[in-house]
Coordinates of C-alpha atoms and ligand atoms in Angstrom, one line a residue:
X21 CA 36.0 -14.3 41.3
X22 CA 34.3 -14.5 44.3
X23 CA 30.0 -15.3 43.7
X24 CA 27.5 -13.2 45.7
X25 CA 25.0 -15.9 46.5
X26 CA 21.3 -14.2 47.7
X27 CA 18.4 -16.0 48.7
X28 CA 15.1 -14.4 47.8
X29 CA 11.8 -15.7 49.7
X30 CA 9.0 -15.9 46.8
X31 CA 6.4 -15.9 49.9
X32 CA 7.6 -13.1 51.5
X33 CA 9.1 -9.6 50.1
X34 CA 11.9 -8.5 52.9
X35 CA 13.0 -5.0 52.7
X36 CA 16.6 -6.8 51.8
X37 CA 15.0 -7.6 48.3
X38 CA 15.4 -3.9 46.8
X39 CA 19.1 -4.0 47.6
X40 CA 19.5 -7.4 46.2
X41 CA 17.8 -6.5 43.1
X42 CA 20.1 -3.2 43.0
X43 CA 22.9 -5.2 43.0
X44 CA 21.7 -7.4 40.5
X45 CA 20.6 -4.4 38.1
X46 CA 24.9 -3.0 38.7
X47 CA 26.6 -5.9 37.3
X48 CA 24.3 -6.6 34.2
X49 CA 24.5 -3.0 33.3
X50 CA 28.3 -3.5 33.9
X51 CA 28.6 -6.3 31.4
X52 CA 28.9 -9.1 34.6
X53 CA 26.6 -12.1 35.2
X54 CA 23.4 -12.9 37.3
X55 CA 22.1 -16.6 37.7
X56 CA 18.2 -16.6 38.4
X57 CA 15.6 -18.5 38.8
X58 CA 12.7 -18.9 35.9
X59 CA 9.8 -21.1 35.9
X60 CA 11.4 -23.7 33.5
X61 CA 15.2 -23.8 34.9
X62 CA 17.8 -21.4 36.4
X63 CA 19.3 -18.9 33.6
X64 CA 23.0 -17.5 33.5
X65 CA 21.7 -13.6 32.3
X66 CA 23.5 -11.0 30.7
X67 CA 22.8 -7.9 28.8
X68 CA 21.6 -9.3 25.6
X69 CA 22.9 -5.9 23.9
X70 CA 26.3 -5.8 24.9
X71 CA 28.7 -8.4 22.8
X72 CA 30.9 -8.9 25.8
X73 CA 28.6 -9.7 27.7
X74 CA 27.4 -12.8 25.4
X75 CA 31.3 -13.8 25.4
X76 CA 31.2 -13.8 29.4
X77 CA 28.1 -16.2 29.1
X78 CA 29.9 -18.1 26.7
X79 CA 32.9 -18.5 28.6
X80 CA 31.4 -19.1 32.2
X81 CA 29.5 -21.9 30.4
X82 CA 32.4 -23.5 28.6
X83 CA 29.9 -23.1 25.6
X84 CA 30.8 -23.2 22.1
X85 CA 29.6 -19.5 20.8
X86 CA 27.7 -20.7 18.1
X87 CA 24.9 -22.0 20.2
X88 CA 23.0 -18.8 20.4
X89 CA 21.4 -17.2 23.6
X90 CA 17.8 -16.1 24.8
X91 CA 17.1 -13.0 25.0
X92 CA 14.2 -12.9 28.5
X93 CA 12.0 -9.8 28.4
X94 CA 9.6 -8.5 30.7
X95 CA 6.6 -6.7 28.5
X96 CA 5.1 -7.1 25.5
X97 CA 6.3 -4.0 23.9
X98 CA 10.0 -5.7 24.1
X99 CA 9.8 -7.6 21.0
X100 CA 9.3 -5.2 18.6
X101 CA 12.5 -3.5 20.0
X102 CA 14.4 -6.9 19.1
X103 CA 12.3 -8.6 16.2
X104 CA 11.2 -7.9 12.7
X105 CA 8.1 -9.2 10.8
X106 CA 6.5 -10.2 13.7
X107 CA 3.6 -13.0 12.3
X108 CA 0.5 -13.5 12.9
X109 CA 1.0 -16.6 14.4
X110 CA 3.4 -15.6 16.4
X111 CA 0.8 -12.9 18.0
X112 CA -1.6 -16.0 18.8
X113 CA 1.0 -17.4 20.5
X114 CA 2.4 -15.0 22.9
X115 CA -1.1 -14.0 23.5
X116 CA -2.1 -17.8 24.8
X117 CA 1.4 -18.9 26.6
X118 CA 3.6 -15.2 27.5
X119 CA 4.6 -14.9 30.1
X120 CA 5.6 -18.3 30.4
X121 CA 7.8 -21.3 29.0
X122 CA 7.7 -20.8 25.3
X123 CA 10.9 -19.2 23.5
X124 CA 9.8 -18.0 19.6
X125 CA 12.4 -17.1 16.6
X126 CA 11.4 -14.1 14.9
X127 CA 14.1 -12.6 12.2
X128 CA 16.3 -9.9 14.6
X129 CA 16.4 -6.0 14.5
X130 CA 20.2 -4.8 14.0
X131 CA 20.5 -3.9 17.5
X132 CA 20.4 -7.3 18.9
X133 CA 24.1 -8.0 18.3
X134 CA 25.6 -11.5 16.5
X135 CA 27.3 -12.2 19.5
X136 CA 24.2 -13.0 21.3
X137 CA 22.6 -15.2 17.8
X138 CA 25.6 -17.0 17.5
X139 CA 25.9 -15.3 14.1
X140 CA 22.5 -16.0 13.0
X141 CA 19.6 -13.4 11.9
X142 CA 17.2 -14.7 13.8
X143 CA 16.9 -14.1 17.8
X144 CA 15.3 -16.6 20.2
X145 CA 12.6 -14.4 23.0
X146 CA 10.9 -15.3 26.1
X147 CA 8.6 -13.4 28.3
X148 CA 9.3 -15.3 31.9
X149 CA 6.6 -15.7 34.3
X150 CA 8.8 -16.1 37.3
X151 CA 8.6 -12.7 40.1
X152 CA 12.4 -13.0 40.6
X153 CA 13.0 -13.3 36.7
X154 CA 10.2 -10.1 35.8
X155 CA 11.6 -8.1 38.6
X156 CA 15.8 -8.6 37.8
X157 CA 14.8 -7.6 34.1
X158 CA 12.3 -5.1 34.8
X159 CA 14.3 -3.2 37.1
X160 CA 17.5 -3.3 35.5
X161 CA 15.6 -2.2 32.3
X162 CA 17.8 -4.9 30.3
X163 CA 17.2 -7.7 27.7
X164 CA 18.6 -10.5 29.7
X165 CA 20.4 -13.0 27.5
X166 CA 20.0 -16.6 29.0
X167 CA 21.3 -20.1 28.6
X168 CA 20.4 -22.2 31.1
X169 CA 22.7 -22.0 34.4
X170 CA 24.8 -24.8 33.6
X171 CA 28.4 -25.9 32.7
X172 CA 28.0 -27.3 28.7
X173 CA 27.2 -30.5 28.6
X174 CA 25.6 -31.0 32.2
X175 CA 21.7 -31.7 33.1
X176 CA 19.9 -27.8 33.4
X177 CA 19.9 -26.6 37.0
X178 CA 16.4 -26.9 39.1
X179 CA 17.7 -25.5 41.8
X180 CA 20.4 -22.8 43.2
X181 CA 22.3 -25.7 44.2
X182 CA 22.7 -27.1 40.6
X183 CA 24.1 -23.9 39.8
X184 CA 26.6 -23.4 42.8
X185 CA 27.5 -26.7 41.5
X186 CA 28.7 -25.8 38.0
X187 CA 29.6 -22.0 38.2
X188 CA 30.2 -20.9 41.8
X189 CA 33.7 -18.8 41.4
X190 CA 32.8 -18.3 37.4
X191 CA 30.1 -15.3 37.5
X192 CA 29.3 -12.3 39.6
X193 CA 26.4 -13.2 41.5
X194 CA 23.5 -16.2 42.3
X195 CA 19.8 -15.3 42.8
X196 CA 18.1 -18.5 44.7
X197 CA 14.7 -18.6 44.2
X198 CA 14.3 -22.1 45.8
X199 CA 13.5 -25.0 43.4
X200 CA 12.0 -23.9 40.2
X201 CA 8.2 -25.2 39.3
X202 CA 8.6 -27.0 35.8
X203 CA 11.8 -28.6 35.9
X204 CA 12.3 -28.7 31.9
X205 CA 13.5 -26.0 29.5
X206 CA 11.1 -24.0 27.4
X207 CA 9.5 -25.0 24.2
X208 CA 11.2 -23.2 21.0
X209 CA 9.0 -22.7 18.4
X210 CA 10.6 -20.8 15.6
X211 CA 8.1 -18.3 14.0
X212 CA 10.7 -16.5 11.3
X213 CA 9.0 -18.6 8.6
X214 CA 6.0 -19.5 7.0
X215 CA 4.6 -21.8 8.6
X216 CA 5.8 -22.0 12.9
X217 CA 7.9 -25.2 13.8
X218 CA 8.7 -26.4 17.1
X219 CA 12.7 -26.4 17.2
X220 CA 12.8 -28.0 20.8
X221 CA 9.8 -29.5 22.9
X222 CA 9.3 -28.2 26.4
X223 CA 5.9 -27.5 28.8
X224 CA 3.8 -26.5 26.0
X225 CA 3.0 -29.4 24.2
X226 CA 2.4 -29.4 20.5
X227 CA -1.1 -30.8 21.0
X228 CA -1.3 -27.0 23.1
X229 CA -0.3 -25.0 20.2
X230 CA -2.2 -27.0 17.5
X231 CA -5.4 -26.0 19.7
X232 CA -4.2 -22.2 19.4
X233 CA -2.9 -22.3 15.4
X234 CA -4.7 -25.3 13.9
X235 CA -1.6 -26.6 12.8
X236 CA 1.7 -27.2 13.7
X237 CA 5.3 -28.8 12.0
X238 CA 7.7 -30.9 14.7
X239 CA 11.6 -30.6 13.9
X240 CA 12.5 -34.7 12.6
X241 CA 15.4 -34.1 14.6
X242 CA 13.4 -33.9 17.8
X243 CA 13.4 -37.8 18.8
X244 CA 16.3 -38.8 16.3
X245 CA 19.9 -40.3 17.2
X246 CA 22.7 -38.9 15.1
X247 CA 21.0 -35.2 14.2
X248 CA 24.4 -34.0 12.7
X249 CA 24.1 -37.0 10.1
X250 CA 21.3 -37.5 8.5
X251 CA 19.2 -34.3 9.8
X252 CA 20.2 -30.5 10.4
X253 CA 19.1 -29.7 13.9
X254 CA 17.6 -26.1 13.3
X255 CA 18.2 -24.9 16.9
X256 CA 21.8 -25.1 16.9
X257 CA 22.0 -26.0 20.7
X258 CA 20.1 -29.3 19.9
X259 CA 22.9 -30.9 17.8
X260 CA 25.6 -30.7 21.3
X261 CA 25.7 -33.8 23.6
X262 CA 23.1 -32.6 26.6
X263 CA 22.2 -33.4 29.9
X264 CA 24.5 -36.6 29.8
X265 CA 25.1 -38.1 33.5
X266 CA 29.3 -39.3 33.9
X267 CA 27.7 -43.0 34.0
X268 CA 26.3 -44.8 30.8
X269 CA 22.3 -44.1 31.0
X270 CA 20.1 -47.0 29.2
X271 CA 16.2 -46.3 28.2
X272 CA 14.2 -49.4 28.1
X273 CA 11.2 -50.0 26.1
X274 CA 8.6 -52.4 24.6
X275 CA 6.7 -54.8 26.5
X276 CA 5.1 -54.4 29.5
X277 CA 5.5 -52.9 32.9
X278 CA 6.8 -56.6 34.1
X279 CA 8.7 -57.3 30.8
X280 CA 10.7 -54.0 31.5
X281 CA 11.5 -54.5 35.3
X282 CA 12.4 -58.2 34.3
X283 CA 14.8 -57.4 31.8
X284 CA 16.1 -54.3 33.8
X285 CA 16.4 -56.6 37.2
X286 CA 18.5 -58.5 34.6
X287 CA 20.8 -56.1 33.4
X288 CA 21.1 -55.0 36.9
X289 CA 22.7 -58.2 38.2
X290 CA 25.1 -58.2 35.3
X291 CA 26.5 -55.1 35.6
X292 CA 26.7 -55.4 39.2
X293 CA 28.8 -59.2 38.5
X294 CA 31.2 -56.7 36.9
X295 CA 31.6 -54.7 39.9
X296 CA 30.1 -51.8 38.3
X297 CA 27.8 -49.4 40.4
X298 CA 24.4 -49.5 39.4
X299 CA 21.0 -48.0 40.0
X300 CA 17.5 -48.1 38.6
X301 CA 15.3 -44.9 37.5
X302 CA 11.2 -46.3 38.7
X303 CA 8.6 -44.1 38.4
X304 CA 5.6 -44.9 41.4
X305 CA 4.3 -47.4 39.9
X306 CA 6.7 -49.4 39.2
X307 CA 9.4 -48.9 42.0
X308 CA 8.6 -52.2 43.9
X309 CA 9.5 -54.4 41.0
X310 CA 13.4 -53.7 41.0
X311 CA 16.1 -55.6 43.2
X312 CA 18.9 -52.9 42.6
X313 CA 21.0 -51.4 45.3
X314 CA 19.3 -47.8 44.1
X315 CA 15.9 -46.9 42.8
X316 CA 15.1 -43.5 42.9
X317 CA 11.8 -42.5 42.2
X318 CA 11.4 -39.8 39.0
X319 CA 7.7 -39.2 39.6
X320 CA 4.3 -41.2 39.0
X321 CA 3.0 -41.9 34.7
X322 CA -0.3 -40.7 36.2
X323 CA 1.5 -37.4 36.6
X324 CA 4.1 -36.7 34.0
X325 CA 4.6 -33.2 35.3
X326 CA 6.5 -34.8 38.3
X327 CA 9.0 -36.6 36.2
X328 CA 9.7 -33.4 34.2
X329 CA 10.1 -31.9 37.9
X330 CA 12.5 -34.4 38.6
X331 CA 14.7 -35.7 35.9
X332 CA 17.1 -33.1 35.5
X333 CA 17.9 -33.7 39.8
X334 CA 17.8 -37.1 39.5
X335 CA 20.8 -37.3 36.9
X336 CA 22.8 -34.8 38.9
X337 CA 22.2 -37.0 41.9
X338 CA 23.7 -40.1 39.8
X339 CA 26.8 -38.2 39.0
X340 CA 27.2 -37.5 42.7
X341 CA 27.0 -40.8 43.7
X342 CA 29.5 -41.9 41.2
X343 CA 26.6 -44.6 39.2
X344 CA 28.0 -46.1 36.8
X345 CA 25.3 -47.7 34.8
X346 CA 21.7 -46.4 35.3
X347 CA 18.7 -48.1 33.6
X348 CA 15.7 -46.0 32.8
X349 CA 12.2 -47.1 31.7
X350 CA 11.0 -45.3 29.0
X351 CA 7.6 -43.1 28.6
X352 CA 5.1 -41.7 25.7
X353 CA 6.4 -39.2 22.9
X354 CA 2.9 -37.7 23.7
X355 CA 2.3 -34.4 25.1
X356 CA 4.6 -33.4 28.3
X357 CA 6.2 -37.0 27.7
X358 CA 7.5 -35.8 24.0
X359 CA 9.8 -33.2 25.9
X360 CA 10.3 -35.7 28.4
X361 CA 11.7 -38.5 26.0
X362 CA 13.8 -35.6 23.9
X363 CA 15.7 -34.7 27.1
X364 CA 15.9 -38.5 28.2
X365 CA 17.0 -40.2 24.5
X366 CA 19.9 -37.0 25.0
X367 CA 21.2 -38.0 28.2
X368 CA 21.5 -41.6 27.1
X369 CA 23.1 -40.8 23.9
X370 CA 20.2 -42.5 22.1
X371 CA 21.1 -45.8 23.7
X372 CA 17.6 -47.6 23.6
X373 CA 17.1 -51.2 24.4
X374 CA 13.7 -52.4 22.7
X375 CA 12.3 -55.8 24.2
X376 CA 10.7 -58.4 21.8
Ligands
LIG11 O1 13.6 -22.5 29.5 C1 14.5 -22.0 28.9 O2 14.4 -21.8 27.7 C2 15.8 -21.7 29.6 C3 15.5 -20.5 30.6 C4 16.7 -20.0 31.3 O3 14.8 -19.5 30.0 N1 16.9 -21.3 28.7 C5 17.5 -22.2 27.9 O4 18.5 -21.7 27.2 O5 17.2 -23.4 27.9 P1 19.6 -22.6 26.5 O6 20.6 -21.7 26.0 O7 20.1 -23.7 27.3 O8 18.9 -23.2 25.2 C6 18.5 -22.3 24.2 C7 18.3 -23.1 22.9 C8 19.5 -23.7 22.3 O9 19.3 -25.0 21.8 C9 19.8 -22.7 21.1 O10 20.5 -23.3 20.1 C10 18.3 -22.3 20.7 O11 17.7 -22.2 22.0 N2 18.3 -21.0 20.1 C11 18.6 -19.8 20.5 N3 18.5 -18.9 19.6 C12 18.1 -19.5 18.5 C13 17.9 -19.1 17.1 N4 18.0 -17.8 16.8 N5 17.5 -20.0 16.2 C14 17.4 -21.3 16.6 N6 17.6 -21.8 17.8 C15 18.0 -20.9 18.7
LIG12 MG1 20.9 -25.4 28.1

């Protein structure tokens, strides 16, 4: 299948847009698939309402269809369409942080087909803040089911490229927005209960939503190795192997800034003694300490919202350079950095070296 590939320019509107966005509208209505741009990462959408359109999704991804979709909408009025016994909570929430990067669980309506929960009774919604994401699904008029734009398995695409990477050939049709702002998928925070739970940790921080409900209960699995074990990850995308880079990814931690770059210098020189190729993840402040033959920068501690920017680039950009073995320091489970550590702890299969 050949992929239409459109560039949309967020500064400017061109007349070329309308078309674009015609287009667009055509092959969701059709059942086909449209890659765009949110605030959080690139989605792969498709008509949340039609069951072969969930199994395209599926297939394009190389997903296994249990791992149920998002359904993106563009108003308010949308989720009672697709959700029962919407909560009070829930209302405080989508009044403080919609549009934007949270996803809630309400219990579904019947219309909202199993295909698209992965056979649950419970659907996951968003209300996007993103122009290109509002204006694809509010002038199509569809519910836009949407994993992120990536093969299984791989990091979540930040940018068009990611996802010419992974599914050019695979679905109908690419709207590039340029690089997306956040960098790190939405927080999931499932609201079908009695009291809300955060399923997966994103932009909004639990500190954020404690400050809107009073209270709020963190998934265990969040942080742990080994969910399928000892723990039942409740968002069934959670339990898959995630974002992994092709080389072995090491977090360490414990100690201090020079302990860390010591030990990593270390482990460094002995990979490279076995001919491996090797490269260091610094942040700003720390970049200078490392003898390694690649350090690339994944943002500053002072400003945790340029790692989440970065990280999901930066372990594509291992990949393409064929690394090997990439050491990592590690960062606070606090605010932005709890999302931050989930997505990291995934990518290196939990493999955590703790000095002292
Ligand atoms: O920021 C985002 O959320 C991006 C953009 C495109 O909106 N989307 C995204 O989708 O990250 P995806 O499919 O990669 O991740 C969705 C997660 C999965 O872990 C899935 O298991 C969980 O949401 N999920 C979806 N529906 C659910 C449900 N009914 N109950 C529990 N978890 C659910
Ligand atoms: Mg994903």
């Amino acid at each position: 299948m050949e992929t239409i590939i459109k560039r949309i320019d967020l500064e400017r509107e061109k007349p070329e847009d309308a078309e674009i966005f015609c287009e667009a509208s055509r092959i969701l209505k059709k059942g086909g698939l449209v890659a765009f741009p949110t605030e959080t990462v690139y989605g792969l959408g498709g008509d949340a309402l039609m069951p072969c359109a969930a199994q395209n999704i599926y297939a394009a991804k190389g997903r296994p269809s249990d791992n149920p979709l998002i359904v993106h909408i563009g108003d308010f009025d949308a989720v009672d369409k697709l959700a029962k016994n919407v909560s009070e909570d829930a209302h405080k929430l989508m009044k403080a942080f919609w549009p934007g990067p949270m996803t809630l669980i309400f219990e579904k309506q019947e219309m909202v087909p199993k295909e698209t929960t992965g056979g649950l009774d419970t659907v996951a919604v968003r209300f996007p803040s993103h122009p290109v994401a509002l204006r694809l699904i509010r002038e199509s008029g569809v519910y836009v089911a949407a994993p992120s734009a990536n093969l299984s398995g791989r990091p979540s695409p930040t940018r068009a490229e990611h996802v010419i990477e992974d599914l050019d050939g695979r679905i109908d049709m690419i709207l590039d927005g340029g690089p997306v702002a956040i960098g790190l998928e939405s927080t999931i925070i499932d609201v079908s209960g009695k009291t809300p739970v955060i399923l997966r940790p994103g932009y909004i921080t639990k500190e954020q939503i404690a400050g809107i409900l009073g209270r709020i209960e963190v998934d265990p699995a969040i942080l742990e190795e080994h969910v399928q074990e000892h723990l039942v990850a409740k968002a069934p995308g959670m339990k898959y192997k995630h974002y992994a880079p092709k080389g072995q990814l090491i977090l360490v931690e414990g100690g201090s800034m020079e302990q860390v770059s010591t030990r990593i210098n270390q482990l460094v020189e002995e990979a490279m003694g076995q001919n491996k190729k090797v490269a260091v993840i610094a942040t700003k402040e720390s970049r200078d300490c490392y003898k390694a033959p690649l350090v690339v920068t994944i943002g500053s501690r002072q400003d945790e919202e340029s790692v989440a920017h970065n990280l999901f680039a930066i372990l594509r950009e291992m990949d393409t350079r064929g690394i090997e073995m990439i050491y990592c320091e590690s960062f606070e489970r606090e605010q932005l950095g709890q999302a931050i550590m989930n997505r990291l702890l995934k990518a290196a299969g939990y493999h955590v070296l703790h000095l002292n």
